[in-house]
Amino acid sequence: ETGVTQTPRHLVMGMTNKKSLKCEQHLGHNAMYWYKQSAKKPLELMFVYNFKEQTENNSVPSRFSPECPNSSHLFLHLHTLQPEDSALYLCASSQQQGNGNTIYFGEGSWLTVV
Amino acid sequence: DAKTTQPPSMDCAEGRAANLPCNHSTISGNEYVYWYRQIHSQGPQYIIHGLKNNETNEMASLIITEDRKSSTLILPHATLRDTAVYYCIVRVNTGTASKLTFGTGTRLQVTL
């Protein structure tokens, strides 16, 4: 238990569906992240939020739409995805307090696009 | 962030110490060395981090060379549950929100 909870753990969606992944952190952190891990590839950073403001978008296609309503919650809205978007999506959080702040990950949401 | 180099795979017998090396020859003075591991189908788990001095916690020890160009993660008594991919990452705080850049890591296989 890392204090970062992701739901759902598994999601199967069609290419025309709209779905959302949810992340909640119980650590009092002020920065949250979305990472993507495709099969046999390193983790890729997608988005970074700091104090609810997006500070990084790593050239992610617009079919992925993040939302950060407060420092504890992060969503990833999905629409018109492609089969190659099937992957493990990981949420993480950290506390900004200078060098050495540790990032903690959730267990991930396995997404299959059919 | 500086790039790291790790062996793609290692084996270790259960009960023995697992020593996982990492080269980070271009590390900057304000970059920390972080270690995470990822057990199959789970999110990465934080293990330990350090700047200059050696560090130890309940999971592992981190030995950083004096010139900081390399480090070793030591699992003192490896168990089957330590089988995972281990990532060595060097990281600086950007001032807005820090991030981790993952490589391909070392796949550690602990055997009986």
Short mmCIF file of C-alpha atoms in Angstrom, two decimals, chain B residues 16-100:
data_model
loop_
_atom_site.label_atom_id
_atom_site.label_comp_id
_atom_site.label_asym_id
_atom_site.label_seq_id
_atom_site.Cartn_x
_atom_site.Cartn_y
_atom_site.Cartn_z
CA ARG B 16 22.68 -14.54 -0.94
CA ALA B 17 23.35 -10.84 -1.38
CA ALA B 18 22.27 -9.32 -4.68
CA ASN B 19 24.55 -6.53 -5.88
CA LEU B 20 23.06 -4.48 -8.71
CA PRO B 21 25.44 -2.02 -10.40
CA CYS B 22 24.61 1.25 -12.09
CA ASN B 23 26.83 3.63 -14.04
CA HIS B 24 25.95 7.32 -14.14
CA SER B 25 29.18 8.93 -15.29
CA THR B 26 27.53 12.22 -16.36
CA ILE B 27 25.72 12.83 -13.07
CA SER B 28 25.56 16.45 -11.94
CA GLY B 29 26.38 17.66 -8.46
CA ASN B 30 22.76 18.23 -7.50
CA GLU B 31 21.36 14.98 -8.90
CA TYR B 32 20.27 12.22 -6.56
CA VAL B 33 20.53 8.50 -7.30
CA TYR B 34 17.19 6.73 -6.93
CA TRP B 35 16.38 3.03 -7.07
CA TYR B 36 12.95 1.60 -7.81
CA ARG B 37 11.82 -1.90 -8.60
CA GLN B 38 8.85 -3.22 -10.52
CA ILE B 39 7.44 -6.63 -9.83
CA HIS B 40 5.51 -8.03 -12.76
CA SER B 41 2.17 -6.31 -13.40
CA GLN B 42 2.59 -3.88 -10.49
CA GLY B 43 3.55 -0.22 -10.15
CA PRO B 44 7.18 0.72 -9.45
CA GLN B 45 8.14 0.53 -5.80
CA TYR B 46 10.54 3.03 -4.25
CA ILE B 47 13.56 1.37 -2.63
CA ILE B 48 16.16 3.93 -1.63
CA HIS B 49 17.92 7.08 -2.75
CA GLY B 50 21.11 9.01 -1.98
CA LEU B 51 23.21 12.00 -2.98
CA LYS B 52 26.79 11.38 -1.82
CA ASN B 53 26.82 9.19 1.24
CA ASN B 54 26.00 5.52 1.45
CA GLU B 55 22.47 4.86 2.60
CA THR B 56 20.71 1.93 4.26
CA ASN B 57 17.09 1.21 5.04
CA GLU B 58 15.00 -1.85 5.82
CA MET B 59 14.96 -2.92 2.18
CA ALA B 60 18.46 -2.33 0.88
CA SER B 61 21.79 -0.51 0.99
CA LEU B 62 23.02 2.00 -1.55
CA ILE B 63 26.75 2.40 -2.10
CA ILE B 64 27.79 5.47 -4.12
CA THR B 65 31.38 5.82 -5.28
CA GLU B 66 33.35 8.85 -4.14
CA ASP B 67 33.31 10.38 -7.64
CA ARG B 68 29.55 9.62 -7.84
CA LYS B 69 29.93 8.10 -11.29
CA SER B 70 28.54 4.76 -10.25
CA SER B 71 26.54 3.10 -7.51
CA THR B 72 25.51 -0.35 -6.29
CA LEU B 73 22.21 -1.42 -4.80
CA ILE B 74 22.63 -4.26 -2.32
CA LEU B 75 19.82 -6.57 -1.26
CA PRO B 76 21.53 -8.32 1.66
CA HIS B 77 19.54 -11.56 1.69
CA ALA B 78 17.62 -11.96 -1.54
CA THR B 79 14.35 -13.90 -1.53
CA LEU B 80 12.18 -15.16 -4.36
CA ARG B 81 9.92 -12.15 -3.81
CA ASP B 82 12.80 -9.86 -4.79
CA THR B 83 12.56 -11.09 -8.38
CA ALA B 84 11.77 -7.90 -10.30
CA VAL B 85 13.10 -5.28 -12.68
CA TYR B 86 15.33 -2.81 -10.82
CA TYR B 87 15.66 0.74 -12.09
CA CYS B 88 18.51 3.12 -11.28
CA ILE B 89 17.53 6.73 -11.97
CA VAL B 90 19.35 10.00 -11.45
CA ARG B 91 17.15 12.96 -10.93
CA VAL B 92 17.23 16.68 -10.25
CA ASN B 93 14.44 18.83 -8.92
CA THR B 94 13.32 21.09 -11.78
CA GLY B 95 11.82 23.58 -9.39
CA THR B 96 8.26 23.05 -10.60
CA ALA B 97 7.60 19.35 -10.37
CA SER B 98 10.26 16.69 -10.42
CA LYS B 99 9.99 13.69 -12.67
CA LEU B 100 11.61 10.29 -13.08
#
